[in-house]
Coordinates of C-alpha atoms and ligand atoms in Angstrom, one line a residue:
M1 CA 0.0 0.0 0.0
D2 CA 1.2 3.5 -0.9
K3 CA 0.2 6.3 1.4
V4 CA -0.1 10.0 0.5
I5 CA 0.4 12.6 3.2
K6 CA -0.5 16.2 2.7
R7 CA 0.6 19.4 4.4
A8 CA -1.1 19.9 7.8
K9 CA -2.0 22.8 9.9
K10 CA -1.3 21.7 13.5
V11 CA -1.3 18.9 16.0
E12 CA -3.6 19.1 19.0
G13 CA -4.8 16.8 21.7
E14 CA -3.8 13.8 23.8
L15 CA -2.6 10.4 22.6
R16 CA -1.6 7.1 24.2
V17 CA 0.6 5.5 21.6
P18 CA 0.9 1.7 21.5
S19 CA 2.9 -0.1 24.1
D20 CA 6.6 -0.6 24.1
K21 CA 7.9 -3.1 21.7
S22 CA 11.1 -4.1 23.5
I23 CA 9.2 -4.7 26.8
S24 CA 6.4 -6.6 25.1
H25 CA 8.8 -9.0 23.5
R26 CA 10.5 -9.6 26.8
S27 CA 7.2 -9.9 28.6
I28 CA 6.7 -13.2 26.7
I29 CA 10.3 -14.4 26.1
L30 CA 11.5 -13.9 29.7
T31 CA 8.3 -14.9 31.6
S32 CA 8.1 -18.1 29.5
L33 CA 11.2 -19.1 31.5
A34 CA 9.5 -18.8 34.9
N35 CA 8.0 -21.4 37.1
G36 CA 4.4 -20.3 37.0
V37 CA 1.9 -17.9 35.3
S38 CA 2.9 -14.3 34.6
T39 CA 0.4 -11.6 33.6
V40 CA 0.9 -8.9 31.0
K41 CA -1.3 -5.9 30.7
N42 CA -1.1 -3.5 27.7
F43 CA 0.8 -6.0 25.6
L44 CA 1.7 -4.5 22.2
K45 CA -0.3 -6.2 19.4
A46 CA 1.8 -5.5 16.3
G47 CA 3.6 -7.5 13.7
D48 CA 6.8 -8.1 15.6
T49 CA 5.4 -8.9 19.0
L50 CA 2.7 -11.2 17.5
T51 CA 5.6 -13.0 15.9
T52 CA 7.1 -13.6 19.4
M53 CA 3.8 -14.8 20.7
K54 CA 3.4 -17.3 17.8
V55 CA 7.0 -18.6 18.1
Y56 CA 6.8 -19.2 21.8
R57 CA 3.5 -21.1 21.3
Q58 CA 5.4 -23.2 18.8
L59 CA 8.0 -23.8 21.5
G60 CA 5.2 -25.3 23.7
V61 CA 4.4 -22.2 25.9
K62 CA 0.8 -21.8 26.7
I63 CA -0.2 -18.1 26.2
E64 CA -3.8 -17.1 26.8
E65 CA -5.7 -13.9 26.6
K66 CA -8.6 -12.9 28.8
D67 CA -10.1 -9.4 29.2
D68 CA -7.0 -7.8 27.6
V69 CA -4.6 -9.5 29.9
I70 CA -2.1 -12.0 28.5
Y71 CA -1.3 -15.0 30.7
V72 CA 2.1 -16.6 30.0
H73 CA 2.4 -20.1 31.5
G74 CA 6.1 -20.3 32.2
V75 CA 7.7 -23.7 31.4
N76 CA 10.8 -23.3 33.6
L77 CA 14.3 -23.4 32.0
H78 CA 13.8 -26.8 30.4
G79 CA 10.1 -27.2 29.7
Y80 CA 10.1 -26.1 26.0
K81 CA 9.3 -28.5 23.3
E82 CA 11.1 -29.1 20.1
P83 CA 9.1 -27.4 17.3
D84 CA 8.1 -29.7 14.4
D85 CA 8.9 -27.1 11.8
V86 CA 11.1 -24.2 11.0
L87 CA 10.4 -21.1 13.1
D88 CA 9.5 -18.1 11.1
M89 CA 10.8 -14.9 12.9
G90 CA 9.2 -12.6 10.3
N91 CA 10.8 -9.2 10.5
S92 CA 11.8 -9.3 14.1
G93 CA 15.5 -9.0 15.1
T94 CA 14.6 -8.9 18.8
T95 CA 12.7 -12.2 18.7
T96 CA 15.4 -13.9 16.7
R97 CA 18.5 -12.8 18.7
L98 CA 16.9 -13.3 22.2
T99 CA 15.5 -16.6 21.2
L100 CA 18.9 -17.8 19.9
G101 CA 20.2 -17.3 23.4
L102 CA 17.4 -19.4 24.8
L103 CA 17.6 -22.2 22.3
A104 CA 21.3 -22.6 22.7
G105 CA 20.6 -24.1 26.1
Q106 CA 17.8 -26.4 25.2
R107 CA 18.0 -30.2 24.6
F108 CA 16.6 -30.1 21.1
F109 CA 17.0 -29.0 17.5
T110 CA 15.6 -25.8 15.9
V111 CA 15.8 -24.0 12.6
L112 CA 15.1 -20.3 12.4
T113 CA 14.4 -18.2 9.4
G114 CA 12.7 -14.8 8.6
D115 CA 11.6 -12.4 5.9
E116 CA 14.0 -11.0 3.3
S117 CA 15.1 -8.1 5.6
L118 CA 15.8 -10.3 8.6
R119 CA 17.6 -12.9 6.4
N120 CA 20.1 -10.1 5.6
R121 CA 20.7 -8.9 9.1
P122 CA 24.0 -9.9 10.9
M123 CA 23.8 -12.8 13.3
K124 CA 27.4 -13.5 14.0
R125 CA 27.4 -10.9 16.7
V126 CA 25.2 -13.4 18.7
L127 CA 26.5 -16.7 17.2
N128 CA 30.1 -16.0 18.0
P129 CA 29.7 -15.5 21.7
L130 CA 27.2 -18.3 21.8
K131 CA 29.8 -20.6 20.2
Q132 CA 32.3 -19.5 22.8
M133 CA 29.8 -20.7 25.3
K134 CA 30.0 -24.1 23.5
A135 CA 26.6 -23.7 21.6
H136 CA 26.1 -25.9 18.5
V137 CA 24.9 -23.4 16.0
D138 CA 25.4 -22.6 12.4
G139 CA 23.9 -20.5 9.6
R140 CA 24.2 -19.3 6.1
Q141 CA 27.5 -17.7 5.2
I142 CA 29.5 -19.3 8.0
G143 CA 26.9 -18.3 10.6
E144 CA 26.2 -14.7 9.6
Y145 CA 22.7 -15.1 8.3
L146 CA 19.4 -16.9 8.8
P147 CA 18.4 -19.6 8.2
I148 CA 20.2 -20.7 11.4
A149 CA 20.1 -24.2 12.8
I150 CA 20.8 -24.8 16.5
R151 CA 21.1 -27.9 18.6
G152 CA 20.9 -27.0 22.2
T153 CA 23.6 -28.3 24.6
K154 CA 25.2 -27.7 27.9
L155 CA 26.7 -24.2 27.9
R156 CA 29.7 -22.7 29.6
G157 CA 29.8 -19.1 31.1
I158 CA 32.0 -16.5 29.4
E159 CA 33.0 -12.9 29.7
F160 CA 31.8 -11.0 26.7
L161 CA 32.4 -7.4 25.6
N162 CA 29.3 -5.9 24.0
E163 CA 31.2 -3.4 21.8
K164 CA 28.3 -2.5 19.6
A165 CA 26.2 -1.7 22.6
S166 CA 23.5 -4.0 21.2
A167 CA 20.7 -4.7 23.7
Q168 CA 19.7 -7.7 21.6
V169 CA 23.1 -9.3 21.8
K170 CA 23.5 -8.5 25.6
S171 CA 20.0 -10.0 26.2
A172 CA 20.8 -13.2 24.2
I173 CA 24.0 -13.8 26.1
L174 CA 22.4 -13.1 29.5
I175 CA 19.5 -15.5 28.6
A176 CA 22.1 -18.1 27.5
G177 CA 23.8 -17.5 30.8
L178 CA 20.7 -18.9 32.6
F179 CA 21.6 -22.3 31.1
A180 CA 25.4 -22.1 31.6
E181 CA 27.8 -23.6 34.1
R182 CA 29.6 -20.9 36.1
T183 CA 29.0 -17.2 35.6
T184 CA 28.3 -15.3 32.4
T185 CA 29.4 -11.7 32.3
V186 CA 28.5 -9.0 29.7
I187 CA 30.4 -5.7 29.7
E188 CA 29.1 -2.7 27.8
P189 CA 31.2 0.4 27.3
V190 CA 27.9 2.3 26.7
L191 CA 24.8 1.1 28.5
S192 CA 22.1 -0.2 26.0
R193 CA 18.5 -0.6 27.0
N194 CA 18.3 -2.5 30.2
H195 CA 14.8 -4.1 30.2
T196 CA 16.2 -7.7 30.1
E197 CA 18.4 -7.2 33.2
N198 CA 15.5 -5.4 35.0
M199 CA 13.0 -8.0 34.3
L200 CA 15.3 -11.0 35.1
K201 CA 16.1 -9.3 38.4
A202 CA 12.4 -8.9 39.2
M203 CA 12.0 -12.6 38.4
G204 CA 14.6 -13.5 41.0
A205 CA 17.5 -14.3 38.7
D206 CA 21.0 -14.3 40.2
I207 CA 22.1 -11.2 38.3
K208 CA 24.5 -8.6 39.5
Y209 CA 25.3 -5.1 38.1
E210 CA 28.5 -3.2 38.6
Q211 CA 29.7 0.1 37.1
S212 CA 33.4 0.3 36.6
A213 CA 35.9 2.3 34.5
G214 CA 35.4 -0.2 31.6
G215 CA 31.7 0.5 31.6
H216 CA 28.7 -1.5 32.8
K217 CA 29.1 -5.1 33.9
F218 CA 26.3 -7.6 34.2
S219 CA 27.0 -11.1 35.7
I220 CA 24.4 -13.9 35.7
K221 CA 24.6 -17.3 37.3
G222 CA 22.8 -20.2 35.7
G223 CA 20.4 -22.8 37.0
K224 CA 18.3 -20.7 39.3
E225 CA 14.5 -21.1 39.1
L226 CA 12.7 -17.9 38.0
K227 CA 9.4 -16.7 39.5
P228 CA 6.5 -15.3 37.5
I229 CA 5.8 -11.5 37.5
D230 CA 3.1 -9.1 36.7
I231 CA 3.9 -6.6 33.9
D232 CA 2.1 -3.5 32.7
V233 CA 3.7 -2.3 29.5
P234 CA 4.0 1.5 29.1
A235 CA 3.7 3.4 25.9
D236 CA 6.6 3.1 23.5
P237 CA 8.9 6.2 23.4
S238 CA 10.0 5.2 19.9
S239 CA 6.4 5.4 18.7
A240 CA 5.7 8.6 20.7
A241 CA 8.7 10.2 19.1
F242 CA 6.9 10.5 15.7
F243 CA 4.0 12.5 17.1
A244 CA 6.3 14.6 19.3
A245 CA 8.2 15.5 16.1
A246 CA 4.9 16.5 14.4
A247 CA 4.0 18.8 17.3
V248 CA 7.4 20.4 17.4
L249 CA 7.3 21.1 13.7
L250 CA 3.7 22.4 13.1
P251 CA 2.8 25.9 14.2
D252 CA 0.4 26.3 17.2
S253 CA 0.6 22.6 18.1
H254 CA 0.1 21.3 21.6
L255 CA 0.2 17.6 22.3
I256 CA 0.2 15.4 25.4
L257 CA 1.6 11.9 25.0
K258 CA 0.4 9.7 27.8
D259 CA 2.1 7.0 29.9
V260 CA 5.4 7.0 27.9
L261 CA 8.4 4.9 29.0
V262 CA 11.1 7.4 29.9
N263 CA 13.8 4.9 31.0
P264 CA 17.1 6.9 30.5
T265 CA 18.4 4.0 28.2
R266 CA 15.4 4.8 25.9
D267 CA 14.5 8.5 26.0
G268 CA 17.6 10.0 24.3
F269 CA 15.4 11.3 21.5
F270 CA 13.4 13.6 23.9
R271 CA 16.6 14.8 25.6
K272 CA 18.2 15.6 22.3
L273 CA 15.1 17.4 21.0
K274 CA 15.2 19.5 24.1
E275 CA 18.9 20.3 23.4
M276 CA 17.8 21.4 20.0
G277 CA 15.5 23.9 21.7
A278 CA 12.2 22.1 21.6
N279 CA 9.5 23.0 24.1
I280 CA 9.0 19.6 25.8
E281 CA 8.2 18.7 29.4
Y282 CA 7.8 15.5 31.3
K283 CA 4.7 15.6 33.5
N284 CA 3.4 13.3 36.1
H285 CA 6.7 11.4 36.4
R286 CA 6.0 8.0 38.1
E287 CA 6.9 4.3 38.2
Q288 CA 4.9 1.5 36.6
A289 CA 5.9 -2.2 37.0
G290 CA 9.5 -1.2 37.7
E291 CA 9.9 1.3 34.8
P292 CA 9.8 5.1 34.9
I293 CA 7.0 6.6 32.9
A294 CA 5.7 10.2 32.3
D295 CA 3.2 12.1 30.2
I296 CA 5.1 14.2 27.7
E297 CA 3.8 17.6 26.8
V298 CA 5.0 19.0 23.5
F299 CA 4.5 22.4 22.0
Y300 CA 5.4 23.9 18.6
S301 CA 9.0 24.9 18.7
P302 CA 10.0 27.4 16.0
N303 CA 13.6 28.0 17.2
L304 CA 15.3 24.7 16.8
K305 CA 19.1 24.6 16.5
G306 CA 21.3 22.1 14.7
I307 CA 23.2 19.7 17.0
E308 CA 25.9 17.0 17.1
I309 CA 25.1 13.4 17.8
T310 CA 28.0 11.2 18.7
K311 CA 28.7 7.5 19.2
E312 CA 28.2 7.4 23.0
E313 CA 24.8 9.0 22.6
I314 CA 23.4 6.6 20.0
P315 CA 22.2 3.7 22.1
S316 CA 19.5 5.6 24.0
M317 CA 18.1 7.0 20.7
V318 CA 19.2 4.3 18.2
D319 CA 15.8 3.8 16.6
E320 CA 15.0 7.6 16.6
I321 CA 18.1 8.8 14.7
P322 CA 16.3 8.8 11.3
L323 CA 13.6 11.0 12.8
L324 CA 16.1 13.4 14.4
A325 CA 17.7 13.7 11.0
L326 CA 14.4 14.7 9.5
I327 CA 13.7 17.3 12.2
A328 CA 17.2 18.7 11.7
T329 CA 16.2 19.8 8.2
Q330 CA 14.1 22.5 9.9
A331 CA 16.7 23.6 12.5
E332 CA 19.0 26.6 12.3
G333 CA 22.5 25.5 11.3
E334 CA 24.0 22.1 10.6
T335 CA 23.4 18.7 12.3
R336 CA 26.1 16.2 12.3
I337 CA 25.4 12.5 13.2
T338 CA 28.4 10.2 13.6
G339 CA 29.1 6.8 15.2
A340 CA 25.8 5.5 14.0
S341 CA 27.0 2.7 11.6
E342 CA 24.6 0.3 13.4
L343 CA 21.8 2.1 11.5
R344 CA 23.0 0.3 8.3
V345 CA 22.0 -3.1 9.7
K346 CA 18.5 -2.3 11.0
E347 CA 15.2 -3.3 9.3
S348 CA 16.7 -1.4 6.3
D349 CA 20.0 0.5 5.8
R350 CA 18.5 3.6 7.6
I351 CA 21.3 5.9 6.7
K352 CA 20.8 5.2 3.0
A353 CA 17.0 5.3 3.4
V354 CA 17.1 8.7 5.0
V355 CA 19.6 10.1 2.6
L356 CA 17.9 8.9 -0.6
N357 CA 14.4 9.9 0.6
L358 CA 15.5 13.3 1.7
R359 CA 17.1 13.9 -1.7
A360 CA 13.9 12.7 -3.4
L361 CA 12.1 15.5 -1.5
G362 CA 14.5 18.2 -2.6
V363 CA 16.6 18.3 0.6
E364 CA 20.4 18.5 0.7
V365 CA 22.2 15.9 2.8
E366 CA 25.6 14.4 3.0
E367 CA 26.0 10.7 3.6
L368 CA 28.9 9.6 5.9
P369 CA 29.9 5.9 6.4
D370 CA 28.6 6.1 10.0
G371 CA 26.1 8.9 9.8
M372 CA 25.1 12.0 7.9
V373 CA 25.3 15.8 7.8
I374 CA 22.1 17.7 7.4
K375 CA 21.9 21.4 6.5
G376 CA 19.1 23.2 8.4
K377 CA 16.2 25.5 7.3
Q378 CA 15.5 23.6 4.2
T379 CA 12.2 23.4 2.3
I380 CA 10.6 20.0 1.9
K381 CA 9.3 20.1 -1.6
G382 CA 7.3 16.8 -1.7
G383 CA 7.5 13.8 -4.0
I384 CA 7.8 10.0 -3.7
V385 CA 9.8 8.2 -1.1
D386 CA 10.4 4.5 -0.4
S387 CA 9.8 3.0 3.0
F388 CA 12.3 0.2 2.1
K389 CA 9.6 -1.9 3.9
D390 CA 11.0 -0.4 7.2
H391 CA 8.2 0.7 9.6
R392 CA 10.3 3.5 11.1
I393 CA 11.2 4.9 7.7
A394 CA 7.5 4.9 6.6
M395 CA 6.4 6.7 9.8
G396 CA 9.3 9.2 9.8
F397 CA 8.6 10.3 6.2
S398 CA 4.9 10.5 6.9
I399 CA 5.6 13.1 9.6
I400 CA 7.9 15.0 7.2
G401 CA 5.0 14.9 4.7
L402 CA 3.0 17.1 7.1
I403 CA 5.3 20.0 6.5
A404 CA 6.0 19.5 2.8
E405 CA 5.0 22.0 0.2
K406 CA 3.4 19.3 -2.0
P407 CA 2.2 15.8 -1.0
V408 CA 4.6 13.1 0.0
T409 CA 3.8 9.6 -1.2
I410 CA 5.3 6.8 0.9
K411 CA 5.7 3.5 -1.0
D412 CA 4.9 0.3 0.9
A413 CA 3.7 2.1 4.0
D414 CA 1.8 -1.0 5.3
C415 CA 5.0 -2.0 7.0
I416 CA 4.0 0.3 9.9
F417 CA 2.1 -2.7 11.3
I418 CA 5.4 -4.1 12.6
S419 CA 5.3 -1.7 15.5
Y420 CA 2.4 0.7 15.2
P421 CA -0.7 -0.6 13.3
Q422 CA -2.9 2.4 14.3
F423 CA -0.3 5.0 13.2
Y424 CA -2.5 6.5 10.4
E425 CA -5.6 6.4 12.5
H426 CA -3.8 8.3 15.3
L427 CA -2.5 10.8 12.7
E428 CA -6.1 11.5 11.6
Q429 CA -7.1 11.9 15.3
V430 CA -4.5 14.5 16.4
V431 CA -3.5 16.3 13.1
E432 CA -5.6 19.1 11.7
F433 CA -5.2 19.3 8.0
K434 CA -5.6 22.5 5.9
Ligands
S3P1 C1 16.1 -3.6 20.7 C2 17.4 -3.2 20.6 C3 17.9 -2.4 19.5 C4 16.8 -1.7 18.8 C5 15.7 -2.6 18.4 C6 15.1 -3.2 19.7 C7 15.7 -4.5 21.8 O1 18.7 -3.2 18.6 O2 17.3 -1.1 17.6 O3 14.6 -1.9 17.8 O4 14.5 -4.7 22.1 O5 16.6 -5.1 22.4 P1 20.2 -3.6 18.8 O6 20.3 -4.5 19.9 O7 20.6 -4.2 17.5 O8 20.9 -2.3 19.0

């Protein structure tokens, strides 16, 4: 489906965007490891998280839904069953990488595959440390790509340096650590999202955290029985970001984004937008099921300034970098993004996607191997852009369409269902068109 977005007048109102994708994935994957039934309120029902639900059912986990609450019947560390077919991980990198960690410690055989995008995403980053833990695992191109076959075995603890600050890799190794002899340690020079560690701790895992000169160190001991928990998933800051951007860019806008997860490992976008001069405020700051949440109030912000985004800042805003680049086209001065080469291996090459699409809309932008340089105060002319079947690219360019002179057509916009199926309905709700 192609979507045409026309210039808008303003954004006004209140919105509770869909629930957090990262926490929703973990609310099934991690609770399935418990000894007992966990409950999940406000589970995100979108492409990726429904993939997780389907895959864990195929692995023998009973997952029920009653009155909008999901009940995950944990099977303990070794109660999973060998699936009788290949597991299709769809578009979901998180499901794939975390599940690889779990399957490495099982006593059976599994084959994993995914859609065309996922089959081109790097997996050695997980497979290499898993192999060091003695996992029996292999994949296409010497273990780099799906399909991947894995025969679970007895694992051994390792010390692993998570150089790419990937939360998916950290999570995979910590989960594998639950099945390993001795201690498994993950060290991160820059802290990536910490939902796995938080949730495992709440479930009673033997996990320790230390901060040292080398960074952040997590150590987990295997074999311990995990207890079930009750989770209430907050709104996804990565989804809220699109509407915050629209409010910042459209004159006279005023928007309140309700119940948003503002964990510091995730809210870098909002901090950076503030640094650019945006009028944004966290209200009603509180805690929900162990995570900090707030209502975020956003006003039209006409005096944005260009900024620098560097490597250490990337992890807390990794999925929002494309959107920050789009906003930067409207700021005073230049914005320089570096240290973001991870963007090239997301659902699409997001550096290329942003650069090609911005150029298609008449915007000047310089591509760097690990980022881009965006000149400010540019006119968005309008035209045709490609989503590259990447949900965040489709939504980002829909937002930029709201300030374009002529309509912006987004090709293959239906990929938004991966994280935010109601995106265009919500756009109609809070955006006033001319
Ligand atoms: C995620 C981690 C990030 C992020 C992805 C979700 C997670 O990926 O981009 O959307 O839930 O752990 P990396 O671990 O590859 O950085």
